[in-house]
Coordinates of C-alpha atoms in Angstrom, one line a residue:
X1 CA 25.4 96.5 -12.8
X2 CA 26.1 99.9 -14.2
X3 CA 29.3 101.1 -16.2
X4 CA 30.1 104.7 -16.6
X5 CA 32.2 106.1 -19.0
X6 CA 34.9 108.9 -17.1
X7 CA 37.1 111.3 -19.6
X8 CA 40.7 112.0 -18.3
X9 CA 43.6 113.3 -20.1
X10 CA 41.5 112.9 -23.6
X11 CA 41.1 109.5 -23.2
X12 CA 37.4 107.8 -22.5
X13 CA 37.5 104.7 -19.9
X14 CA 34.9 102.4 -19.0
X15 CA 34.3 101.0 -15.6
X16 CA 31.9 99.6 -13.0
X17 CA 30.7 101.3 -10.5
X18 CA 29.5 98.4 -8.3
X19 CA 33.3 96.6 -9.3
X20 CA 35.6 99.5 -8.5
X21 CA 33.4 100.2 -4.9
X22 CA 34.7 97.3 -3.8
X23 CA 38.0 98.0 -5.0
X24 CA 38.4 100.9 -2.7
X25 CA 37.1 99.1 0.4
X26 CA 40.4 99.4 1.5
X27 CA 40.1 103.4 1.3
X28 CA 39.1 105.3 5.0
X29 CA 35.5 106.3 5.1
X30 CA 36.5 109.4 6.8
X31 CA 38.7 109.9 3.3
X32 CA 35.6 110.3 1.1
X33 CA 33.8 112.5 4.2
X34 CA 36.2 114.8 3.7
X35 CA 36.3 115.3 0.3
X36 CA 34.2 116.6 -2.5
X37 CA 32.6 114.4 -4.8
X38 CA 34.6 115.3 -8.1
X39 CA 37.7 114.6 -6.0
X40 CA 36.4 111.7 -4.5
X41 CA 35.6 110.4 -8.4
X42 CA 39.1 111.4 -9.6
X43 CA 40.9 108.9 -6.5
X44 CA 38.9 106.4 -7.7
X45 CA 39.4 106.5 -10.9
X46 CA 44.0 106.4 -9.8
X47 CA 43.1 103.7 -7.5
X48 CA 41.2 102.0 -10.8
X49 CA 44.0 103.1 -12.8
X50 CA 46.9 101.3 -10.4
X51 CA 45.1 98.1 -10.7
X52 CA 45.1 97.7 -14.7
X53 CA 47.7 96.2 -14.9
X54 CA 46.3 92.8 -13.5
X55 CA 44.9 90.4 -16.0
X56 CA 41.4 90.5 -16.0
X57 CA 38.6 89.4 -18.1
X58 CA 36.3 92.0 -19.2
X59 CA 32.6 91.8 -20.6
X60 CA 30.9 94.7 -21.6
X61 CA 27.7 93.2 -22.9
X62 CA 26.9 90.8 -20.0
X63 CA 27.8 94.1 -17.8
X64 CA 31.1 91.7 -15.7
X65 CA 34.4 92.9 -14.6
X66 CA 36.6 90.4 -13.0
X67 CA 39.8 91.2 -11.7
X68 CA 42.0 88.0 -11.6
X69 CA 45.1 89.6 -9.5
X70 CA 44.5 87.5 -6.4
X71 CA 43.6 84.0 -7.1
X72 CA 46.9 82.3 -5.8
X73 CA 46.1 82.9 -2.0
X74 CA 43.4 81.8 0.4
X75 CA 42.4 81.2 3.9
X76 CA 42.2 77.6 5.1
X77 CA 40.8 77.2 9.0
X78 CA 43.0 75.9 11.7
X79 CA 42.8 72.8 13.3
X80 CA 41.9 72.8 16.7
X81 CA 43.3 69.1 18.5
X82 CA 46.3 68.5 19.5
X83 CA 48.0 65.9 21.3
X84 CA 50.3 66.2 24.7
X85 CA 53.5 66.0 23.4
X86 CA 53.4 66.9 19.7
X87 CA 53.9 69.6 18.0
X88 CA 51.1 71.8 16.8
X89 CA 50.2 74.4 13.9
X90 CA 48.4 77.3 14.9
X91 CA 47.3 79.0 11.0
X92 CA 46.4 82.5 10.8
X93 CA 46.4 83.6 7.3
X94 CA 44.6 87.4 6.0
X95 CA 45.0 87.5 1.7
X96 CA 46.3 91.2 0.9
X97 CA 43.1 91.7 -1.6
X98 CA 45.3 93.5 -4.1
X99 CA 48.9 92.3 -4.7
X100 CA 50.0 95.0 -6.5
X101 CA 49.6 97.7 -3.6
X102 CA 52.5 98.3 -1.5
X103 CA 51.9 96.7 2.2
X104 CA 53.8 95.9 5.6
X105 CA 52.7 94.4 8.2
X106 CA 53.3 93.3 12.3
X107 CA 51.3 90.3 13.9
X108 CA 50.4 89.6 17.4
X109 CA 49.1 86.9 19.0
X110 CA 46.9 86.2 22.5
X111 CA 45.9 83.6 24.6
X112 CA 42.7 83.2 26.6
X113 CA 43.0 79.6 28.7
X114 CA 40.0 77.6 29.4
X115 CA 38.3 79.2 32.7
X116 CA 40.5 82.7 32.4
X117 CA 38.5 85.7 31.8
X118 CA 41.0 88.1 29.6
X119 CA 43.8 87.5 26.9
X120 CA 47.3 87.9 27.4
X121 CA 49.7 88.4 24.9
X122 CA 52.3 85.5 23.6
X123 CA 53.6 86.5 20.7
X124 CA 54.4 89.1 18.3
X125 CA 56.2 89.4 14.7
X126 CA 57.4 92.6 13.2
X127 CA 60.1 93.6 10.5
X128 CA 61.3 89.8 10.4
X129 CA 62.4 89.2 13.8
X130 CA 59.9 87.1 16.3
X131 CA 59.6 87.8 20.3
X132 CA 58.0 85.5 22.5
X133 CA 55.7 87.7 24.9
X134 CA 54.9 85.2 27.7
X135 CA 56.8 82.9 30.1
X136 CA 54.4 79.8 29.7
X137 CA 55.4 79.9 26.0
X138 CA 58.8 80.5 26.3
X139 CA 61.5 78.1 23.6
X140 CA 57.7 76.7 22.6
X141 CA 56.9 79.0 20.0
X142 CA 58.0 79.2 16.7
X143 CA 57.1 81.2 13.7
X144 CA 55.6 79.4 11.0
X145 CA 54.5 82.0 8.6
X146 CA 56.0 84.4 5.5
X147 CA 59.2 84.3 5.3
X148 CA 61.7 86.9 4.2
X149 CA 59.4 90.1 3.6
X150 CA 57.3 92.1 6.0
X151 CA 54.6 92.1 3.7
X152 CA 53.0 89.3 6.1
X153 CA 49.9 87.3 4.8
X154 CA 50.9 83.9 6.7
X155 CA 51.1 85.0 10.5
X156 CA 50.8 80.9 11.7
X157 CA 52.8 80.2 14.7
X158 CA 54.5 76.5 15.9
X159 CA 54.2 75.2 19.5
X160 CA 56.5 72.8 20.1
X161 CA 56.1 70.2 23.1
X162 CA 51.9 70.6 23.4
X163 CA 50.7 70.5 27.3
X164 CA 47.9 70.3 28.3
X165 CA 47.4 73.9 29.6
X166 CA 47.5 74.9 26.3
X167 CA 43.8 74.3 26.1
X168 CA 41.8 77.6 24.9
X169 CA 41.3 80.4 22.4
X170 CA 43.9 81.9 20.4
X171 CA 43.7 84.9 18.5
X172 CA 45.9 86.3 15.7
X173 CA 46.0 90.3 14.3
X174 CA 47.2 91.4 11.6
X175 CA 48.1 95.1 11.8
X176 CA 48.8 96.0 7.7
X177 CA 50.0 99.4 6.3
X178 CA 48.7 99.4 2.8
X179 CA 50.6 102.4 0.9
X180 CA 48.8 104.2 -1.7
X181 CA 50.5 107.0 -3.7
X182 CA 49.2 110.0 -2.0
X183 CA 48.3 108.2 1.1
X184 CA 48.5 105.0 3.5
X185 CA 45.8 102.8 4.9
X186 CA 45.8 101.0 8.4
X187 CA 43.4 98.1 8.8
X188 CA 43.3 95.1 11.2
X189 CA 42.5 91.7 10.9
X190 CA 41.5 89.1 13.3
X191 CA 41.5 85.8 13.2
X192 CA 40.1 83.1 16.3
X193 CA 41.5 79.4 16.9
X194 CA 39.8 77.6 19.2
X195 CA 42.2 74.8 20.5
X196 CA 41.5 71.4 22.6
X197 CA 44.2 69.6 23.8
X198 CA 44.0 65.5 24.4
X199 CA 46.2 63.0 25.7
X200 CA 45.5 60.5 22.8
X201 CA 45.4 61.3 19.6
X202 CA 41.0 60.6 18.2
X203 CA 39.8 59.6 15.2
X204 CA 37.2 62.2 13.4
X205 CA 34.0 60.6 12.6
X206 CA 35.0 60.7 8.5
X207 CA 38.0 58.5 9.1
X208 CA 36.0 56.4 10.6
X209 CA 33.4 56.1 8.6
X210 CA 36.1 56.2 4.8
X211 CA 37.6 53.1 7.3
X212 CA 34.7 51.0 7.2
X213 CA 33.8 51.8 3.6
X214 CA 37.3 50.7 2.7
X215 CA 36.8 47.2 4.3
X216 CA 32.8 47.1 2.7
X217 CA 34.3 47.4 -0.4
X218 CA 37.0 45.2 -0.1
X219 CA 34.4 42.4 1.0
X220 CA 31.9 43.2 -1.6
X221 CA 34.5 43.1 -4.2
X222 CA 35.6 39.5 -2.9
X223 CA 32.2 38.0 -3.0
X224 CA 31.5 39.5 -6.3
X225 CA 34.8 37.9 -7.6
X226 CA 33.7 34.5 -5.3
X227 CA 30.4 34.4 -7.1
X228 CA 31.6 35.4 -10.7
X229 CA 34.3 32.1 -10.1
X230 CA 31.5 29.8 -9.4
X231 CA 29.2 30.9 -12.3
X232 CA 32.3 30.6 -14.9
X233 CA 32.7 27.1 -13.2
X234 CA 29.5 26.0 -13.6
X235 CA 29.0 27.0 -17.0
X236 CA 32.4 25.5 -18.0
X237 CA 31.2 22.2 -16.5
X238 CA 28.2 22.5 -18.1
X239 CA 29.7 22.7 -21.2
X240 CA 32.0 19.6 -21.2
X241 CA 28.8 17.8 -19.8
X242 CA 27.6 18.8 -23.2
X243 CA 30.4 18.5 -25.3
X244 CA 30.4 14.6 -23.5
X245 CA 26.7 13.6 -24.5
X246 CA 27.6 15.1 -27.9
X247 CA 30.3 12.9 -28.2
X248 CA 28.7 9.5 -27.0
X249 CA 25.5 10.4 -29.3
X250 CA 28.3 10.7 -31.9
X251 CA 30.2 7.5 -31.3
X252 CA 26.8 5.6 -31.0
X253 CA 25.5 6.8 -34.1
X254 CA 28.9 5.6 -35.9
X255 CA 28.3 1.9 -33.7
X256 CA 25.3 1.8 -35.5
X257 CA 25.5 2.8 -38.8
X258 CA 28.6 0.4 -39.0
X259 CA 26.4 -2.6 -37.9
X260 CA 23.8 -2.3 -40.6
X261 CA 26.3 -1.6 -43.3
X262 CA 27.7 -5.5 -41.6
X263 CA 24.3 -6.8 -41.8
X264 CA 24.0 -5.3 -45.3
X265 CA 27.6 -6.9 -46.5
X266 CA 26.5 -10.4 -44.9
X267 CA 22.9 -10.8 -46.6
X268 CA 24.8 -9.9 -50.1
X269 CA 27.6 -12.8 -49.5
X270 CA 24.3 -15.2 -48.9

């Protein structure tokens, strides 16, 4: 990694080159076509600049730069069965890569069903308020995702009462306006579900499998606690066997010493 050292307003900053590239992957390429190098290094050093203020940890010697402004979101998949009947979750979720920048954001969503050639559209979300696009879906669908701002990072979707021509691919799009101060970016994100619909709910393979471990253990621990039992038995019996043939040798030792001190008192009376 390289660092380079940039002089603005009197004031010398450090930063990495290969760090604040990908910082600006959110800039147009066109945007750096159609500008000159000095101009190109002074946007990047105000994008740079409007991401300071998130905590970071900084190390100049091992040559790292980690911004830490984005940890609290991520991307889980979708599952993909449901069952007739049941409701279902459909999760689309796109992070915004920098929290601090100013962003809105509209969502649509398609469906291709199994067999079908093209997409049609279902569903769309814009400014807060939800439209369902297509007649199969309609009073089945409802939104799931962020709530109360149209900075939208949670686009997942509800279907309520599952059938079984609900079968296929679904597809999610983000359409985000990130606004910069001299300028705003459009980018688009896309996101694929691929759903199967049953009748009966099936087990996966790991539940399953955790099931029968579950009941191996449970019988392993019985017949360890079955044979620990016996051994503490045995070796308790054992030991009063012991303690027994202790205690006759005992009382016959005490028989006989008391006979020859008889025999001894008798032969002195004579």
């Amino acid at each position: 990694m390289r660092f380079k050292l940039i002089e603005s307003n009197g004031k010398n900053e450090w930063w990495n080159t290969s760090i604040l590239a990908a910082a600006v992957t959110d800039v147009h390429r066109s945007f750096y076509r159609s500008t000159s190098a000095a101009s190109t290094q002074a946007e990047l050093l105000l994008l740079w600049r409007s991401i300071r203020h998130c905590d970071r940890t900084k190390d100049v010697s091992a040559g790292f730069l980690f911004p830490l402004c984005n940890g609290a979101c991520a991307e889980p998949d979708s599952d993909t069965e449901a069952v007739v009947g049941q409701g279902f979750k459909l999760t689309c979720i796109s992070c915004k890569r920098r929290s601090e920048v100013k962003a809105s954001a509209t969502v649509e969503w398609y469906f291709k069903a199994k067999g079908e050639v093209d997409f049609v559209q279902i569903y769309t979300y814009g400014e807060m308020r939800p439209t369902i696009e297509n007649e199969h879906f309609m009073d089945r669908l409802d939104w799931n995702g962020s709530k109360r701002s149209n900075d939208i990072q949670d686009a997942s979707i509800y279907i309520l009462n599952v059938t079984l021509n609900d079968s296929g691919t679904y597809r999610c799009f983000f359409n985000r306006i990130l606004t910069y101060e001299n300028y705003e970016y459009t980018t688009v994100v896309s996101k694929v579900v691929y759903l199967s619909v049953v009748e009966k709910a099936t087990r996966g393979t790991a539940s399953i499998v955790s099931e029968v471990m579950m009941y191996v253990s449970i019988i392993g621990l019985q017949v360890w606690l079955l044979i620990e039992m016996i051994y503490c038995y045995r070796k308790i019996a054992a030991a009063g066997e012991e303690a027994l043939r202790e205690a006759a040798n005992a009382e016959y030792l005490a028989i006989a010493s008391e006979s020859k001190d008889n025999c001894a008192g008798a032969q002195v009376g004579e």
